[in-house]
Coordinates of C-alpha atoms and ligand atoms in Angstrom, one line a residue:
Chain A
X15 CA 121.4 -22.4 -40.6
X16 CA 119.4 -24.4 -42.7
X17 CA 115.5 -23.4 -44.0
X18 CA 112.2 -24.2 -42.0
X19 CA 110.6 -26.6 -44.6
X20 CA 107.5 -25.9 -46.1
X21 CA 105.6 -28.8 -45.1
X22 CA 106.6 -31.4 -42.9
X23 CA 104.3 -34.3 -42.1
X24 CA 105.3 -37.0 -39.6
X25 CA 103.7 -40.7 -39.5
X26 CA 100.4 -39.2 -40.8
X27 CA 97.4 -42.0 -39.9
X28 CA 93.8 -42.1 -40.8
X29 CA 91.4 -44.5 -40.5
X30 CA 87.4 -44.5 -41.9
X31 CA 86.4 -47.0 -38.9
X32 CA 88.5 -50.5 -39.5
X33 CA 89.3 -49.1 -42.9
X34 CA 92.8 -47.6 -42.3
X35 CA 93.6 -45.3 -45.6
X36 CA 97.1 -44.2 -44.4
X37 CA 99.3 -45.7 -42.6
X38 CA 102.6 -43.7 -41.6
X39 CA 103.4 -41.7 -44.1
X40 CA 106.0 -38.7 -43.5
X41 CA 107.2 -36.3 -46.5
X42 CA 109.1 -33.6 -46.0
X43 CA 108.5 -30.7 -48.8
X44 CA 111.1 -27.7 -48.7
X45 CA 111.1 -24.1 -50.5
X46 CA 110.4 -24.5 -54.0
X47 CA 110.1 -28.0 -54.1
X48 CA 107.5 -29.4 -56.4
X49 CA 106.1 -33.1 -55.1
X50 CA 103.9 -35.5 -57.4
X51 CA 102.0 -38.0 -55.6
X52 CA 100.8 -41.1 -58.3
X53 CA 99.3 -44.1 -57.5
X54 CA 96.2 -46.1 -58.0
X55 CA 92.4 -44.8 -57.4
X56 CA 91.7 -45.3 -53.7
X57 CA 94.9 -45.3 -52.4
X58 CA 95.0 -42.5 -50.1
X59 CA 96.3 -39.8 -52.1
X60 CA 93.3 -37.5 -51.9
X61 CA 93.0 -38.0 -48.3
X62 CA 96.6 -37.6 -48.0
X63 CA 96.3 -34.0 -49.7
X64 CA 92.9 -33.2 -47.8
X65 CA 94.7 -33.9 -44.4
X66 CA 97.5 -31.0 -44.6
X67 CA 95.1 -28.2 -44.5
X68 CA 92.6 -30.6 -42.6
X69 CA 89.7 -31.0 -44.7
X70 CA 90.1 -34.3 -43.7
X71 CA 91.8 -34.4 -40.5
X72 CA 94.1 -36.7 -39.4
X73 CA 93.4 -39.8 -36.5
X74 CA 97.4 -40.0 -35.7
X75 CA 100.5 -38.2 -37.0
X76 CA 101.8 -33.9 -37.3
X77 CA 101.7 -31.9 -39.8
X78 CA 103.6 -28.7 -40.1
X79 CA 103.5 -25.8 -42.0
X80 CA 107.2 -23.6 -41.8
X81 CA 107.4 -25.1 -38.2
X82 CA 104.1 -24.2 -36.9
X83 CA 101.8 -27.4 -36.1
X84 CA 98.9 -27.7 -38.6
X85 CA 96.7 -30.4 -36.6
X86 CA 97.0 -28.8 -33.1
X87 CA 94.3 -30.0 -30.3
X88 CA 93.1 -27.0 -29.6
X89 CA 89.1 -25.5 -27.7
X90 CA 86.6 -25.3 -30.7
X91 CA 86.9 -21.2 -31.1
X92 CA 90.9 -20.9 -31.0
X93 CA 91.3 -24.0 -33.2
X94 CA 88.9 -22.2 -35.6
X95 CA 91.2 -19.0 -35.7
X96 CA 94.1 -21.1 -36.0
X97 CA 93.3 -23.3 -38.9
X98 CA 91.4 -20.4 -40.4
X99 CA 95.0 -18.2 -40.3
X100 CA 96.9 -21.8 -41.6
X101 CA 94.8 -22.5 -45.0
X102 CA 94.9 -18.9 -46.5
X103 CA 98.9 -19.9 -46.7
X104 CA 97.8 -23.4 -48.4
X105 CA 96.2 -22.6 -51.4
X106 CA 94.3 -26.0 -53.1
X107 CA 93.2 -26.9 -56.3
X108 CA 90.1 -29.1 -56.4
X109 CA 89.1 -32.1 -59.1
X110 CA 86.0 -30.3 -60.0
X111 CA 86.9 -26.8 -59.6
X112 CA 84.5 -25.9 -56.9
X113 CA 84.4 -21.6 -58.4
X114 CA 81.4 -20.2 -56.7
X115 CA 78.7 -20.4 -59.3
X116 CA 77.1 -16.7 -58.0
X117 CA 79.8 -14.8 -58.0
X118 CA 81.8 -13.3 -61.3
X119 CA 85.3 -14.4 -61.9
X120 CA 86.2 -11.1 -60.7
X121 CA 84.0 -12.5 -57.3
X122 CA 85.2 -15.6 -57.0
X123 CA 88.8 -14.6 -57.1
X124 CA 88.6 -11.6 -54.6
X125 CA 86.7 -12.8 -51.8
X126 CA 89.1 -14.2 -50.0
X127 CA 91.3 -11.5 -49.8
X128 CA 88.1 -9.2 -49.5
X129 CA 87.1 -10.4 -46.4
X130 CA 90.7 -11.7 -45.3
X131 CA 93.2 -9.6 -46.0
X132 CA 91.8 -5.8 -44.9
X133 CA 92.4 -4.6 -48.4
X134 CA 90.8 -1.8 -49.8
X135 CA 88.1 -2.3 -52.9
X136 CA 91.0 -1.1 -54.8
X137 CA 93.2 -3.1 -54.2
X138 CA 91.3 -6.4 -54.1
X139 CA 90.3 -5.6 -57.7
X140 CA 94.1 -5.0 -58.5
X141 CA 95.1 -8.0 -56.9
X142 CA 92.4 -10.1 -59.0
X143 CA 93.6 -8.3 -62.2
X144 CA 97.2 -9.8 -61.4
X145 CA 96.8 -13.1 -60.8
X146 CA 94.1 -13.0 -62.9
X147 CA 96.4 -11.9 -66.1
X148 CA 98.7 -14.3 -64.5
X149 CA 96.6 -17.7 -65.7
X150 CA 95.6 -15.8 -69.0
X151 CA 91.6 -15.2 -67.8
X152 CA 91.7 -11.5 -67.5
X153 CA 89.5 -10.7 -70.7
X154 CA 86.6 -13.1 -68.4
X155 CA 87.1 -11.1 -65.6
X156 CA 83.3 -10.2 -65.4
X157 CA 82.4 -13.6 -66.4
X158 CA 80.2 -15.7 -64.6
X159 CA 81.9 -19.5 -64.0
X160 CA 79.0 -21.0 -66.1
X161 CA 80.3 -19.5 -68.9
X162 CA 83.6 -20.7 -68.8
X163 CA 85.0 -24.2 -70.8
X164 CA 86.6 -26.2 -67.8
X165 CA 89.9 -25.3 -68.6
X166 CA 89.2 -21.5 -67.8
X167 CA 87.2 -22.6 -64.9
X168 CA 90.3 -24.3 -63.3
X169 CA 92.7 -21.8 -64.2
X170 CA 90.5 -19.0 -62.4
X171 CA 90.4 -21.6 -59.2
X172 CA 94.1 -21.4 -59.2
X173 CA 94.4 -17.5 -59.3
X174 CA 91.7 -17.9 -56.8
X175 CA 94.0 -19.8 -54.8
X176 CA 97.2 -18.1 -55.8
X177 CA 95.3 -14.3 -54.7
X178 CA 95.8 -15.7 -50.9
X179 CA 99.5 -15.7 -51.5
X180 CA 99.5 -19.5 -50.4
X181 CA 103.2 -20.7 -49.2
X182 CA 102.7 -23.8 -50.7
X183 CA 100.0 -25.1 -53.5
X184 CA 97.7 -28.5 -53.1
X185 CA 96.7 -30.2 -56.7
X186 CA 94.3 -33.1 -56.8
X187 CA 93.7 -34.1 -60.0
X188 CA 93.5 -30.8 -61.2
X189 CA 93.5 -31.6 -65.1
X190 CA 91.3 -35.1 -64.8
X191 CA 88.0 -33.4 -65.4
X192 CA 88.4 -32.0 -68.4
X193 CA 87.7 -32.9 -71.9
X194 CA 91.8 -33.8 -73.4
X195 CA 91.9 -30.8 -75.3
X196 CA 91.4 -28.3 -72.4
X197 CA 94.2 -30.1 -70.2
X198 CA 97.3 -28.2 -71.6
X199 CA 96.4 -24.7 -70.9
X200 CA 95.8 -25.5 -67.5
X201 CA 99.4 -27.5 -67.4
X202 CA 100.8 -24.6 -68.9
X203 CA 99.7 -22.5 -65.8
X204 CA 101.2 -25.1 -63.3
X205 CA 104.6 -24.9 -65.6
X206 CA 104.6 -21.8 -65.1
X207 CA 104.2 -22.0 -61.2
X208 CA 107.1 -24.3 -61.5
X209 CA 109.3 -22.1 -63.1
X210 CA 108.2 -19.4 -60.2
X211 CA 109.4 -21.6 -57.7
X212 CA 106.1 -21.9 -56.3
X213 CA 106.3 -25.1 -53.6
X214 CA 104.0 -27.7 -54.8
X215 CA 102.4 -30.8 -53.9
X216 CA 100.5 -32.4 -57.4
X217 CA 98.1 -35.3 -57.5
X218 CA 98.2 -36.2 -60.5
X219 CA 97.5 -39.5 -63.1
X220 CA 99.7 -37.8 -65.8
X221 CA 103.0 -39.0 -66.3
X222 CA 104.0 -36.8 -68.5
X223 CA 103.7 -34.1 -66.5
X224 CA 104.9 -35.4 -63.6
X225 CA 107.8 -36.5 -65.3
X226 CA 108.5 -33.0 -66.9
X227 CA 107.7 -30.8 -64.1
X228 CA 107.9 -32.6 -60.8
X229 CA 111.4 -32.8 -58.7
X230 CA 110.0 -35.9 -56.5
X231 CA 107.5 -38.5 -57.2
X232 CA 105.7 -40.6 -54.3
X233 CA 104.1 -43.9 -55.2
X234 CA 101.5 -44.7 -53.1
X235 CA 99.5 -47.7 -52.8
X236 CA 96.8 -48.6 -50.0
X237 CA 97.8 -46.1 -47.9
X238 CA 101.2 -46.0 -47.9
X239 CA 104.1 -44.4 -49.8
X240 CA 105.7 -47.5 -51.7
X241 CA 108.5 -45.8 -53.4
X242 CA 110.0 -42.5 -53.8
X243 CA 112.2 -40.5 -55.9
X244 CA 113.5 -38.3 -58.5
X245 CA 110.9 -38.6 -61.8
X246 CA 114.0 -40.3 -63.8
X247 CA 114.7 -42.9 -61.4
X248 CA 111.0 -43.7 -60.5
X249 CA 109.8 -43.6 -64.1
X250 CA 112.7 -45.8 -65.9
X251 CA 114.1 -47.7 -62.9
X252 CA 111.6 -48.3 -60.2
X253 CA 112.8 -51.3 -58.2
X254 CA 109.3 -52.3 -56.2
X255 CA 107.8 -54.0 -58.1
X256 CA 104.0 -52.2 -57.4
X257 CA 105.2 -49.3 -58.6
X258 CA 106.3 -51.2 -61.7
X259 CA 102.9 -52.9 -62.4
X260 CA 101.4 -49.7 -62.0
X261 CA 103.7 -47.8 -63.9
X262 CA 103.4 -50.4 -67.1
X263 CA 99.6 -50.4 -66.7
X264 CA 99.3 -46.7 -66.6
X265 CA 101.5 -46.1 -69.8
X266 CA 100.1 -48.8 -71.9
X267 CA 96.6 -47.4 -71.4
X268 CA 98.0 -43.9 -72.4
X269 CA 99.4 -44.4 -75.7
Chain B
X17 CA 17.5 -8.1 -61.1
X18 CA 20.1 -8.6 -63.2
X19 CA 23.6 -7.9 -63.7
X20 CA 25.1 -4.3 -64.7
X21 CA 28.0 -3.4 -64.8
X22 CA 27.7 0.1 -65.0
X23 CA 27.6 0.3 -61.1
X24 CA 31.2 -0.4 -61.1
X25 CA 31.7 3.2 -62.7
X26 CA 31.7 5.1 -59.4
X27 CA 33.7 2.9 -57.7
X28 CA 36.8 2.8 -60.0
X29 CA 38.8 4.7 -57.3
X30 CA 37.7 2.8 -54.4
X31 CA 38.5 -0.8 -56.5
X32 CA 42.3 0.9 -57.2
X33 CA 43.5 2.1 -54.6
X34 CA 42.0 -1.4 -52.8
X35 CA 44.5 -3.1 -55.1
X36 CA 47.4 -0.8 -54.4
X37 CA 47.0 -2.1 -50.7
X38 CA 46.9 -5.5 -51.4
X39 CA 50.2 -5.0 -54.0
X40 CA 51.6 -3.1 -51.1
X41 CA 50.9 -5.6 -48.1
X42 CA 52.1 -8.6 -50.8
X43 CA 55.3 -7.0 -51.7
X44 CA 56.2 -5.9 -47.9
X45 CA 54.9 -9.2 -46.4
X46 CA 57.1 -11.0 -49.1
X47 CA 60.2 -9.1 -48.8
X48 CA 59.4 -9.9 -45.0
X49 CA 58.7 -13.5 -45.5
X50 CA 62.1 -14.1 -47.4
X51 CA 64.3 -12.3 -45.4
X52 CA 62.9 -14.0 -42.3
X53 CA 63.1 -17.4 -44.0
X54 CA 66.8 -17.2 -44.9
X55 CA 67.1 -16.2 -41.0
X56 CA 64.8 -18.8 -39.9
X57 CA 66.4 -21.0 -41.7
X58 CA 70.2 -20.7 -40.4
X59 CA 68.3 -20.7 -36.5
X60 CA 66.8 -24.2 -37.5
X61 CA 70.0 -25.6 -38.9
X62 CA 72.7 -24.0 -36.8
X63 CA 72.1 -22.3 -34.0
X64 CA 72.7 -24.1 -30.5
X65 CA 69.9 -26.6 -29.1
X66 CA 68.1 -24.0 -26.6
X67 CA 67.4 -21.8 -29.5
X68 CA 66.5 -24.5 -32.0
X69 CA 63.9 -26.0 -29.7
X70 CA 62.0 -23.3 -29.1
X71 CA 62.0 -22.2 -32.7
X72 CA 61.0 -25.3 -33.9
X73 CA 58.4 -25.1 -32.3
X74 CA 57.4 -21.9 -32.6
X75 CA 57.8 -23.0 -36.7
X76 CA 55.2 -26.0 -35.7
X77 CA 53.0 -23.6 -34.3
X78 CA 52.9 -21.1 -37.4
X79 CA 52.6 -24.4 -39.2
X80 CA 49.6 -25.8 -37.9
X81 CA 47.6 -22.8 -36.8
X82 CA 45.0 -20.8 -39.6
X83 CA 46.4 -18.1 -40.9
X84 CA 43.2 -15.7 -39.5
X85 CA 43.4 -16.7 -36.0
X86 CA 47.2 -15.4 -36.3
X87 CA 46.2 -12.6 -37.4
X88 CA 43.3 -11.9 -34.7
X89 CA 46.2 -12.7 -32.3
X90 CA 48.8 -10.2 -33.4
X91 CA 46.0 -7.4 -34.0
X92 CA 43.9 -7.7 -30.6
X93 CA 45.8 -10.3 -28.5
X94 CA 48.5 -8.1 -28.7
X95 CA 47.1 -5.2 -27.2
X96 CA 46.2 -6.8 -24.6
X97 CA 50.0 -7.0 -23.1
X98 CA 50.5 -3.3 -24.6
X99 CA 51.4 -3.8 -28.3
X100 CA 48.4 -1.8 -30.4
X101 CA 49.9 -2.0 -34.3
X102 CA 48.3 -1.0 -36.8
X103 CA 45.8 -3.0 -38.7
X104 CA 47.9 -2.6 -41.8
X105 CA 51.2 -3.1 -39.7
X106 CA 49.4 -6.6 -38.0
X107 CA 48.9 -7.8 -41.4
X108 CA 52.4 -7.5 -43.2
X109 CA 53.4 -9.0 -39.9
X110 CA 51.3 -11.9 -39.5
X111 CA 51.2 -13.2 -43.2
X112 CA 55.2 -11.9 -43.1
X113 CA 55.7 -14.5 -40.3
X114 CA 53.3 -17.5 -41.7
X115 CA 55.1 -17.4 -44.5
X116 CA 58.4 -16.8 -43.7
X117 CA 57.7 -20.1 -42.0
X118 CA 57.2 -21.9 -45.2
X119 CA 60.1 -20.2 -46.9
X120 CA 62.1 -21.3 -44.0
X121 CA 61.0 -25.2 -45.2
X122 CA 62.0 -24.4 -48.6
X123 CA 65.5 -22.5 -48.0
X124 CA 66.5 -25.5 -45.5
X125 CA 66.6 -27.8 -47.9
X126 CA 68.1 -25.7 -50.7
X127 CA 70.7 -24.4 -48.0
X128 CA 71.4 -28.6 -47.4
X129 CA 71.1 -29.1 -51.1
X130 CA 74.7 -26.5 -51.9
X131 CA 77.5 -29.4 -53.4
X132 CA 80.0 -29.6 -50.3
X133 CA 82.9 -28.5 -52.5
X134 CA 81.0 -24.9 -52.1
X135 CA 81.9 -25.1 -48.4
X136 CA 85.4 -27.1 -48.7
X137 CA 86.5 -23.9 -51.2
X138 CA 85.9 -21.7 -49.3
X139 CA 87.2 -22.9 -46.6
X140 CA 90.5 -23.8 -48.0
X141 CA 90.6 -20.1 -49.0
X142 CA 90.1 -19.6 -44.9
X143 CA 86.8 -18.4 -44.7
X144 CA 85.1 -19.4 -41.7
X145 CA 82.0 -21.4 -40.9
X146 CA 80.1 -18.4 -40.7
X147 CA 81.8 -16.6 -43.7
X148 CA 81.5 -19.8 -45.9
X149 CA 77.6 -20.0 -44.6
X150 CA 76.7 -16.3 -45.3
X151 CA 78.7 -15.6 -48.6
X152 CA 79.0 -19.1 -50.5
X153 CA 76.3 -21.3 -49.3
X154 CA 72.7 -18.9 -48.3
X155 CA 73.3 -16.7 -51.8
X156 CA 73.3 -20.3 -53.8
X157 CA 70.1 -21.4 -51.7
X158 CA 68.5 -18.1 -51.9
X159 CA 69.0 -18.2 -55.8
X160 CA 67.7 -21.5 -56.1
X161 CA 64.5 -21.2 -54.6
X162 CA 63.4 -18.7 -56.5
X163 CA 61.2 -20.5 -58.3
X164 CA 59.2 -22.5 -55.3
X165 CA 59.1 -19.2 -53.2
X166 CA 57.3 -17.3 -56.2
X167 CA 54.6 -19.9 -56.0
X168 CA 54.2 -19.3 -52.1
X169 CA 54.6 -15.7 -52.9
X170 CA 50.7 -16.2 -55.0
X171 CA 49.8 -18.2 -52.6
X172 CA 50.7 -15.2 -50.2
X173 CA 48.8 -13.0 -52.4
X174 CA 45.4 -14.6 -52.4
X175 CA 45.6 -14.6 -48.6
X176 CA 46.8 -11.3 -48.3
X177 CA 42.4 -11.1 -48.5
X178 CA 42.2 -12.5 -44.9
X179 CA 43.3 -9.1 -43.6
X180 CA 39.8 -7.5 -44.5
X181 CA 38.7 -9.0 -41.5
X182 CA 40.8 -7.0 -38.9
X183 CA 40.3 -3.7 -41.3
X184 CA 43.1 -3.1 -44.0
X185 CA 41.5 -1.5 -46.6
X186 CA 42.6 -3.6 -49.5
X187 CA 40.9 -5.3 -52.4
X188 CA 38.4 -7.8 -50.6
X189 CA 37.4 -5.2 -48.1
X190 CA 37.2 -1.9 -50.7
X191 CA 35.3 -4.5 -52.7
X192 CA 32.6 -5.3 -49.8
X193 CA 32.4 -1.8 -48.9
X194 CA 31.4 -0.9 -52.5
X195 CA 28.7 -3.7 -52.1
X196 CA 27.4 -2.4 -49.0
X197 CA 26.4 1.0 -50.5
X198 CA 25.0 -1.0 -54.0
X199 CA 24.0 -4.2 -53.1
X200 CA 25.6 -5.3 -55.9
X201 CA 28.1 -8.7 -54.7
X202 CA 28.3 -10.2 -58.3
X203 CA 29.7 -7.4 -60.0
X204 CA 31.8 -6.2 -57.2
X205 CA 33.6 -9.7 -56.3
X206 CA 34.1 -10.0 -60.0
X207 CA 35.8 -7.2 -60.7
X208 CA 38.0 -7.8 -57.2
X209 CA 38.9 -11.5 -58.7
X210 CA 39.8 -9.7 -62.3
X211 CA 42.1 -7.5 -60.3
X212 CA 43.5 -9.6 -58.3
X213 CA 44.5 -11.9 -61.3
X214 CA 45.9 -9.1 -63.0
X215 CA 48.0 -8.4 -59.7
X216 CA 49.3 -12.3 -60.4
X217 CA 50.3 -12.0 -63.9
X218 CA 52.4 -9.1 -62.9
X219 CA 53.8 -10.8 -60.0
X220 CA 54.7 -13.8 -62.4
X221 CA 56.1 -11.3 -65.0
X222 CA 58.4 -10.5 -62.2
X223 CA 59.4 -13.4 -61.1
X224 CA 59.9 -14.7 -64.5
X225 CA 62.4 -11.5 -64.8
X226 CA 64.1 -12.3 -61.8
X227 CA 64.5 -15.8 -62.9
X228 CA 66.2 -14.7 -66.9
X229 CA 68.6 -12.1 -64.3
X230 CA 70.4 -14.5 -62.4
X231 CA 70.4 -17.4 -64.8
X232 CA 73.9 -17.0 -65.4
X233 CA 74.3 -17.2 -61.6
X234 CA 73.7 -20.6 -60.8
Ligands
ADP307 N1 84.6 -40.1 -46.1 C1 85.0 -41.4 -46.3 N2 84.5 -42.4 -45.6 C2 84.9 -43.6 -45.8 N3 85.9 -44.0 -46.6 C3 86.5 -43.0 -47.3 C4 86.1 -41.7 -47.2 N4 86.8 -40.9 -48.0 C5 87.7 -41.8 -48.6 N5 87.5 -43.1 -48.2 C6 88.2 -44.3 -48.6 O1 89.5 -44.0 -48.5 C7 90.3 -44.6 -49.5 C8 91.2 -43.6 -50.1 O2 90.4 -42.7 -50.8 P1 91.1 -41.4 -51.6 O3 92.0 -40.7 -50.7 O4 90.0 -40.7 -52.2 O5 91.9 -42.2 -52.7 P2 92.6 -41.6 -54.1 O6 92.5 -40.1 -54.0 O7 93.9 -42.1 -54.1 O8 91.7 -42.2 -55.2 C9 89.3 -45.2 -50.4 O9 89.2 -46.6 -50.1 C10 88.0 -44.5 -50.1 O10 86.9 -45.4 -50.4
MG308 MG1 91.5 -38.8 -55.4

């Protein structure tokens, strides 16, 4: 018998009015599997990402989540049950962080399972302490977000995300607002999901990283995935030759 | 006849405990007015057209009306289809509700003004609309309007004086009752104006407070 995957995502569409941002993509993401999507600005990708836990819904195409169909036409009230019950197990990790400004770390990080989960006070609070300690914030636990750099702001939106006990983890561009020095830590955090075996799907303008941590790579350009592979083939041997512009303008302006 | 001030000696008492009505009326006709403008606010952006409608205008109404014929409706119009409130009651009500209305204006807009990646968060978390609404959006509107409300909250003040009229013994009226047994209007509406701008430093004191509390908030 082999697994359910994760994610499964077939001939995903969407079109702004004549503008058509993807055209047919399907990716299949299994257990464990950790996915980086590259590819120039305004190409799809955050669309792409926003569509699996339909932010951004789709116009054509399935996606599926261990089997069960994400984007089901369903009446207004069941559909909001359904998707409501599908995104607590798809945690995401937003550009610009997006912690809720009123609420302590402590807050931000147990309202979801507060009002989710039927856990008691108790054990929201231990559950915040975990995955809290996990990204390395605990000491701010009674911090409010302004008061964090940006690095500690986007590491408290991942144990944010990662208190839901997600199935599967959505980055866009999770390190590109922040000031160079405060990328690392928060890379560190994401190795270390890696090493967990937490499934992932990255966004991300980093090769580096991609390269280190990723087991697949996606290319994509206007809307659809150009090329696709293992990080050492598509970042020493790509054979389109879009991914290879790309790829040479993208490291040049890095070093 | 000039002025002397020395009349106001006897009427100390009277002057007070006018001013502890209007502080009480102000603070329960704000708390009303806030409350009632967060809820006023989510009818007139979300709630289904047949409510809306109405409430719009209803809002419209409370709007464009003076604030002491609302008042002369809630304490006698109202009894004449069975509902005899109190004068004080009819008061908190009435400048509860007009301003509730302008709150309403205010908390609108801030609710509108909340980045969408508030909403998107938490509803990737799986939050719904209404969970989203009531514990990420409203708290971020109701802290920033702080600031605006607190000036319709003086403004609610100084017309917390139009509730002389249907009786509430607060500061205008304790003030024209101690002019009625002196004949003394000078001296008695100036001491009533010196109170009721001490009443408005405190209430900016206050909000001043408020606003150092949840700085780290927003
Ligand atoms: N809400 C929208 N309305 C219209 N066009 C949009 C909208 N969102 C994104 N787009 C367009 O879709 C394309 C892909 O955008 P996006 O997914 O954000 O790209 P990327 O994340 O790769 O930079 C862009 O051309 C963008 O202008
Ligand atoms: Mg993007």
């Amino acid at each position: 018998m082999t697994e359910q995957p994760i994610i499964e995502i077939r001939n995903a569409a969407k079109s702004y009015g004549a503008l058509e941002v993807l055209k047919d993509i399907s990716l299949t993401v299994n257990r464990g599997e950790i996915v980086a999507i590259i590819g120039p600005s305004g190409s799809g990708k955050s669309t792409f990402l926003r569509a699996i836990n339909e932010l951004d819904p789709l116009s054509g195409g399935e996606i599926f989540l261990e089997g069960e169909q994400v984007n089901k036409r369903l009446p207004p009230r069941e559909y909001e049950r359904h998707i409501n019950r599908i995104r607590q197990e798809i945690g995401m990790v937003f550009q610009h962080f997006n912690l809720f400004p009123h609420l302590t770390v402590r807050g931000n990080v147990t309202l979801g399972p507060r009002l989710l989960k039927g856990l008691s006070q108790a054990d929201v609070d231990k559950l915040a302490e975990e995955q809290l300690d996990h990204v390395g914030m605990l000491e701010r636990i009674d911090y409010f977000p302004s008061q964090l750099s940006g690095g500690q702001k986007q590491r408290v939106a991942i144990a944010r995300a990662l208190a839901m006990k997600p199935k599967v983890m959505l980055f866009d561009e999770a390190t590109s607002a922040l000031d160079p020095e405060l990328v690392e830590e928060v890379n560190a955090v994401m190795k270390r999901l890696a090493q967990e075996h937490m499934t992932m799907l990255i966004v991300t303008h980093e090769m580096g990283f991609a390269q280190d941590v990723c087991d697949r790579v996606l290319f994509m350009d206007q809307g659809v995935v150009v090329e696709e592979g293992p990080p050492d083939v598509i970042f020493r041997n790509p054979t389109n030759e879009r991914t290879r512009n790309f790829l040479r303008k993208h490291l040049e302006g890095r070093s | 006849m000039g002025l002397d001030f020395s009349v106001l000696g006897g009427f100390w008492g009277l002057l007070l405990q006018g001013t502890l009505w209007t502080v009480a009326i102000t603070v329960l006709a704000g708390v009303l007015s806030y409350i009632g403008g967060v809820l006023f606010a989510v009818v007139a952006l979300y709630a289904p057209a047949v409510i809306r409608w109405p409430f719009r205008l209803f809002e419209a109404l409370f709007m464009g009306t003076p604030l002491l014929l609302q008042l002369f409706l809630i304490y006698f119009g109202l009894i004449q289809i069975g509902i005899d409130l109190p004068a004080f009651v009819a008061g908190v009500i009435g400048l509860g509700l007009h301003f509730a209305v302008y709150n309403s204006e205010l908390i609108q807009a801030a609710i509108l003004a909340v980045d969408k990646g508030q909403t998107e968060a938490a509803r990737t978390i799986g939050l719904s609309r209404w969970q989203a609404l009531r514990h990420v959006v409203i708290p971020q509107a109701v802290r920033a309007v702080i600031p605006p409300i607190g000036n319709n909250m003086i403004a609610l003040l100084k017309d917390s004086a139009l509730v002389s009229v249907i009786g509430v013994a607060e500061l205008t009226l304790s003030a024209q009752q101690a002019i009625s047994r002196t004949f003394r209007p000078f001296e008695f509406y100036l001491a009533a104006a010196v109170l009721y701008y001490i009443v408005n430093l405190g209430m900016e004191a206050v909000q001043r407070r408020i606003e150092r509390r949840i700085a780290a908030s927003r």
